[in-house]
PDB file of C-alpha atoms in Angstrom:
ATOM      1  CA  UNK A   1      -0.013  -0.006  -0.007  1.00 37.00           C
ATOM      2  CA  UNK A   2       1.345   3.417  -0.932  1.00 45.00           C
ATOM      3  CA  UNK A   3       1.761   6.543   1.038  1.00 64.00           C
ATOM      4  CA  UNK A   4      -1.522   8.270   1.694  1.00 69.00           C
ATOM      5  CA  UNK A   5      -2.175  11.234  -0.476  1.00 73.00           C
ATOM      6  CA  UNK A   6      -4.254  14.319   0.213  1.00 74.00           C
ATOM      7  CA  UNK A   7      -7.303  14.974  -1.994  1.00 75.00           C
ATOM      8  CA  UNK A   8      -7.014  18.186  -3.992  1.00 85.00           C
ATOM      9  CA  UNK A   9     -10.197  19.417  -5.684  1.00 89.00           C
ATOM     10  CA  UNK A  10     -11.301  22.812  -6.889  1.00 90.00           C
ATOM     11  CA  UNK A  11     -13.156  23.422  -3.605  1.00 92.00           C
ATOM     12  CA  UNK A  12     -10.500  22.369  -1.082  1.00 90.00           C
ATOM     13  CA  UNK A  13      -7.365  23.827  -2.573  1.00 94.00           C
ATOM     14  CA  UNK A  14      -7.715  27.075  -0.519  1.00 95.00           C
ATOM     15  CA  UNK A  15      -7.949  24.943   2.640  1.00 93.00           C
ATOM     16  CA  UNK A  16      -4.617  23.224   1.847  1.00 91.00           C
ATOM     17  CA  UNK A  17      -3.038  26.558   0.968  1.00 94.00           C
ATOM     18  CA  UNK A  18      -3.998  27.921   4.296  1.00 95.00           C
ATOM     19  CA  UNK A  19      -2.588  24.898   6.022  1.00 92.00           C
ATOM     20  CA  UNK A  20       0.650  25.493   4.308  1.00 92.00           C
ATOM     21  CA  UNK A  21       0.642  28.917   5.983  1.00 94.00           C
ATOM     22  CA  UNK A  22      -0.037  27.372   9.339  1.00 93.00           C
ATOM     23  CA  UNK A  23      -3.741  28.066   9.797  1.00 94.00           C
ATOM     24  CA  UNK A  24      -7.022  26.283   9.238  1.00 95.00           C
ATOM     25  CA  UNK A  25      -9.612  28.116   7.109  1.00 97.00           C
ATOM     26  CA  UNK A  26     -12.919  26.752   6.057  1.00 97.00           C
ATOM     27  CA  UNK A  27     -15.634  27.894   3.702  1.00 97.00           C
ATOM     28  CA  UNK A  28     -18.173  30.220   5.233  1.00 98.00           C
ATOM     29  CA  UNK A  29     -21.448  30.948   3.503  1.00 98.00           C
ATOM     30  CA  UNK A  30     -21.623  34.666   2.528  1.00 98.00           C
ATOM     31  CA  UNK A  31     -25.413  34.654   2.839  1.00 98.00           C
ATOM     32  CA  UNK A  32     -26.123  32.909   6.182  1.00 98.00           C
ATOM     33  CA  UNK A  33     -22.690  32.703   7.790  1.00 97.00           C
ATOM     34  CA  UNK A  34     -22.589  28.880   8.260  1.00 97.00           C
ATOM     35  CA  UNK A  35     -19.132  27.263   8.191  1.00 97.00           C
ATOM     36  CA  UNK A  36     -18.935  24.132   6.175  1.00 96.00           C
ATOM     37  CA  UNK A  37     -16.713  21.128   5.829  1.00 95.00           C
ATOM     38  CA  UNK A  38     -16.007  19.352   3.517  1.00 93.00           C
ATOM     39  CA  UNK A  39     -15.823  22.313   1.065  1.00 95.00           C
ATOM     40  CA  UNK A  40     -18.400  22.342  -1.702  1.00 95.00           C
ATOM     41  CA  UNK A  41     -20.179  24.511  -4.244  1.00 96.00           C
ATOM     42  CA  UNK A  42     -23.384  25.386  -2.195  1.00 97.00           C
ATOM     43  CA  UNK A  43     -24.375  26.018   1.371  1.00 97.00           C
ATOM     44  CA  UNK A  44     -26.283  22.993   2.744  1.00 95.00           C
ATOM     45  CA  UNK A  45     -28.529  25.362   4.823  1.00 96.00           C
ATOM     46  CA  UNK A  46     -29.563  28.113   2.430  1.00 98.00           C
ATOM     47  CA  UNK A  47     -28.183  26.802  -0.886  1.00 98.00           C
ATOM     48  CA  UNK A  48     -26.325  30.018  -1.610  1.00 98.00           C
ATOM     49  CA  UNK A  49     -23.435  29.685  -4.056  1.00 98.00           C
ATOM     50  CA  UNK A  50     -21.593  32.639  -2.442  1.00 98.00           C
ATOM     51  CA  UNK A  51     -18.867  31.838   0.092  1.00 97.00           C
ATOM     52  CA  UNK A  52     -15.574  33.119   1.495  1.00 97.00           C
ATOM     53  CA  UNK A  53     -12.719  31.344   3.264  1.00 97.00           C
ATOM     54  CA  UNK A  54     -12.319  32.308   6.897  1.00 97.00           C
ATOM     55  CA  UNK A  55     -10.067  31.150   9.750  1.00 97.00           C
ATOM     56  CA  UNK A  56     -11.673  29.102  12.495  1.00 97.00           C
ATOM     57  CA  UNK A  57     -10.856  29.420  16.196  1.00 96.00           C
ATOM     58  CA  UNK A  58      -9.097  26.099  16.327  1.00 95.00           C
ATOM     59  CA  UNK A  59     -11.125  24.957  19.361  1.00 98.00           C
ATOM     60  CA  UNK A  60     -13.511  22.080  19.579  1.00 98.00           C
ATOM     61  CA  UNK A  61     -14.428  18.820  21.314  1.00 98.00           C
ATOM     62  CA  UNK A  62     -13.864  15.177  20.572  1.00 98.00           C
ATOM     63  CA  UNK A  63     -17.066  13.430  19.385  1.00 98.00           C
ATOM     64  CA  UNK A  64     -15.615  10.033  18.639  1.00 97.00           C
ATOM     65  CA  UNK A  65     -12.224   8.287  18.414  1.00 96.00           C
ATOM     66  CA  UNK A  66     -10.505   5.096  17.538  1.00 95.00           C
ATOM     67  CA  UNK A  67      -6.968   3.714  17.934  1.00 94.00           C
ATOM     68  CA  UNK A  68      -5.717   1.610  14.971  1.00 95.00           C
ATOM     69  CA  UNK A  69      -3.421  -1.278  15.806  1.00 96.00           C
ATOM     70  CA  UNK A  70      -3.010  -2.426  12.195  1.00 95.00           C
ATOM     71  CA  UNK A  71      -1.117  -0.529   9.497  1.00 92.00           C
ATOM     72  CA  UNK A  72      -3.279   0.608   6.598  1.00 89.00           C
ATOM     73  CA  UNK A  73      -1.049   3.337   5.205  1.00 86.00           C
ATOM     74  CA  UNK A  74       2.814   3.466   4.957  1.00 86.00           C
ATOM     75  CA  UNK A  75       3.020   6.848   6.615  1.00 85.00           C
ATOM     76  CA  UNK A  76       0.862   5.874   9.636  1.00 86.00           C
ATOM     77  CA  UNK A  77       2.552   3.156  11.637  1.00 90.00           C
ATOM     78  CA  UNK A  78       0.476   1.587  14.400  1.00 94.00           C
ATOM     79  CA  UNK A  79      -0.705   2.398  16.907  1.00 93.00           C
ATOM     80  CA  UNK A  80      -2.228   5.650  15.780  1.00 91.00           C
ATOM     81  CA  UNK A  81      -5.526   7.329  16.419  1.00 94.00           C
ATOM     82  CA  UNK A  82      -8.227   9.211  14.561  1.00 95.00           C
ATOM     83  CA  UNK A  83     -10.587  11.557  16.202  1.00 97.00           C
ATOM     84  CA  UNK A  84     -13.842  13.137  15.027  1.00 98.00           C
ATOM     85  CA  UNK A  85     -13.793  16.713  16.296  1.00 98.00           C
ATOM     86  CA  UNK A  86     -16.674  19.191  16.290  1.00 98.00           C
ATOM     87  CA  UNK A  87     -15.202  22.684  15.909  1.00 98.00           C
ATOM     88  CA  UNK A  88     -16.596  25.579  17.901  1.00 98.00           C
ATOM     89  CA  UNK A  89     -17.865  26.943  14.603  1.00 97.00           C
ATOM     90  CA  UNK A  90     -19.916  23.748  13.961  1.00 97.00           C
ATOM     91  CA  UNK A  91     -18.241  21.586  11.312  1.00 97.00           C
ATOM     92  CA  UNK A  92     -16.914  18.128  12.088  1.00 97.00           C
ATOM     93  CA  UNK A  93     -13.425  17.221  10.994  1.00 97.00           C
ATOM     94  CA  UNK A  94     -11.327  14.061  11.365  1.00 96.00           C
ATOM     95  CA  UNK A  95      -7.734  14.415  12.545  1.00 95.00           C
ATOM     96  CA  UNK A  96      -5.141  12.831  14.825  1.00 94.00           C
ATOM     97  CA  UNK A  97      -4.754  13.507  18.510  1.00 96.00           C
ATOM     98  CA  UNK A  98      -1.071  14.184  19.289  1.00 94.00           C
ATOM     99  CA  UNK A  99       0.512  14.300  22.726  1.00 92.00           C
ATOM    100  CA  UNK A 100      -1.257  13.560  25.971  1.00 88.00           C
ATOM    101  CA  UNK A 101      -4.345  11.304  25.811  1.00 89.00           C
ATOM    102  CA  UNK A 102      -7.470  12.000  27.941  1.00 89.00           C
ATOM    103  CA  UNK A 103      -7.879   9.859  30.963  1.00 87.00           C
ATOM    104  CA  UNK A 104     -10.820   7.519  30.478  1.00 89.00           C
ATOM    105  CA  UNK A 105     -13.180   8.331  27.642  1.00 90.00           C
ATOM    106  CA  UNK A 106     -11.928  10.788  25.033  1.00 95.00           C
ATOM    107  CA  UNK A 107     -15.460  11.867  24.194  1.00 96.00           C
ATOM    108  CA  UNK A 108     -16.044  15.436  25.165  1.00 96.00           C
ATOM    109  CA  UNK A 109     -12.427  16.343  25.684  1.00 96.00           C
ATOM    110  CA  UNK A 110     -11.615  19.911  24.599  1.00 97.00           C
ATOM    111  CA  UNK A 111      -8.957  20.254  21.886  1.00 97.00           C
ATOM    112  CA  UNK A 112      -7.087  22.792  19.899  1.00 97.00           C
ATOM    113  CA  UNK A 113      -5.907  22.466  16.302  1.00 96.00           C
ATOM    114  CA  UNK A 114      -2.365  23.032  15.247  1.00 95.00           C
ATOM    115  CA  UNK A 115      -0.354  22.448  12.118  1.00 95.00           C
ATOM    116  CA  UNK A 116       2.366  19.976  11.783  1.00 93.00           C
ATOM    117  CA  UNK A 117       4.683  18.474   9.127  1.00 91.00           C
ATOM    118  CA  UNK A 118       3.736  14.986   8.076  1.00 86.00           C
ATOM    119  CA  UNK A 119       5.953  13.557   5.381  1.00 82.00           C
ATOM    120  CA  UNK A 120       6.306  16.229   2.726  1.00 84.00           C
ATOM    121  CA  UNK A 121       3.281  18.368   3.646  1.00 85.00           C
ATOM    122  CA  UNK A 122       1.693  20.409   6.352  1.00 90.00           C
ATOM    123  CA  UNK A 123      -1.527  19.035   7.901  1.00 90.00           C
ATOM    124  CA  UNK A 124      -3.702  19.721  10.856  1.00 93.00           C
ATOM    125  CA  UNK A 125      -3.586  17.696  14.111  1.00 95.00           C
ATOM    126  CA  UNK A 126      -5.249  18.233  17.496  1.00 97.00           C
ATOM    127  CA  UNK A 127      -3.975  18.245  21.020  1.00 97.00           C
ATOM    128  CA  UNK A 128      -5.781  18.483  24.314  1.00 96.00           C
ATOM    129  CA  UNK A 129      -6.544  22.062  25.130  1.00 93.00           C
ATOM    130  CA  UNK A 130      -4.010  23.480  27.460  1.00 82.00           C
ATOM    131  CA  UNK A 131      -1.437  20.783  26.619  1.00 71.00           C
ATOM    132  CA  UNK A 132       0.685  23.379  24.781  1.00 57.00           C
ATOM    133  CA  UNK A 133       3.780  21.166  24.598  1.00 56.00           C
ATOM    134  CA  UNK A 134       5.918  20.738  21.521  1.00 49.00           C
ATOM    135  CA  UNK A 135       5.114  17.439  19.738  1.00 45.00           C
ATOM    136  CA  UNK A 136       7.372  15.579  17.277  1.00 42.00           C
ATOM    137  CA  UNK A 137       6.801  16.912  13.795  1.00 44.00           C
ATOM    138  CA  UNK A 138       4.754  19.800  14.904  1.00 45.00           C
ATOM    139  CA  UNK A 139       5.214  23.374  13.849  1.00 47.00           C
ATOM    140  CA  UNK A 140       2.977  24.432  16.802  1.00 44.00           C
ATOM    141  CA  UNK A 141       1.514  27.190  14.741  1.00 40.00           C
TER     142      UNK A 141
END
């Protein structure tokens, strides 16, 4: 199995460009103000085609999580985790929790997003809010 590749489409190229600059930006509907992810042509609430890219706060909570003990991608040796995070602005993204793990259930744990180098690209990751430590491969932006 080859190294995992990011998906680049017309609608998510600005998100990846912002990540390269160390920030997470998402589409925001110009008509109703709803943030959306994944990026797309129309607002799912009001169907407006007008949008702008705006930075998000980087704060959220863990909705779900899993730890993989089998290797599925060359660049993700086990064990590694995946977390579904609801951002303060509403959208749900999937990322990796880096650093300290919550005691007990991870659900409801408050996180913050940061950018880190993974292979040859910059991508987002999350850490427990208030962790603030430097993590391997992180730019801590």
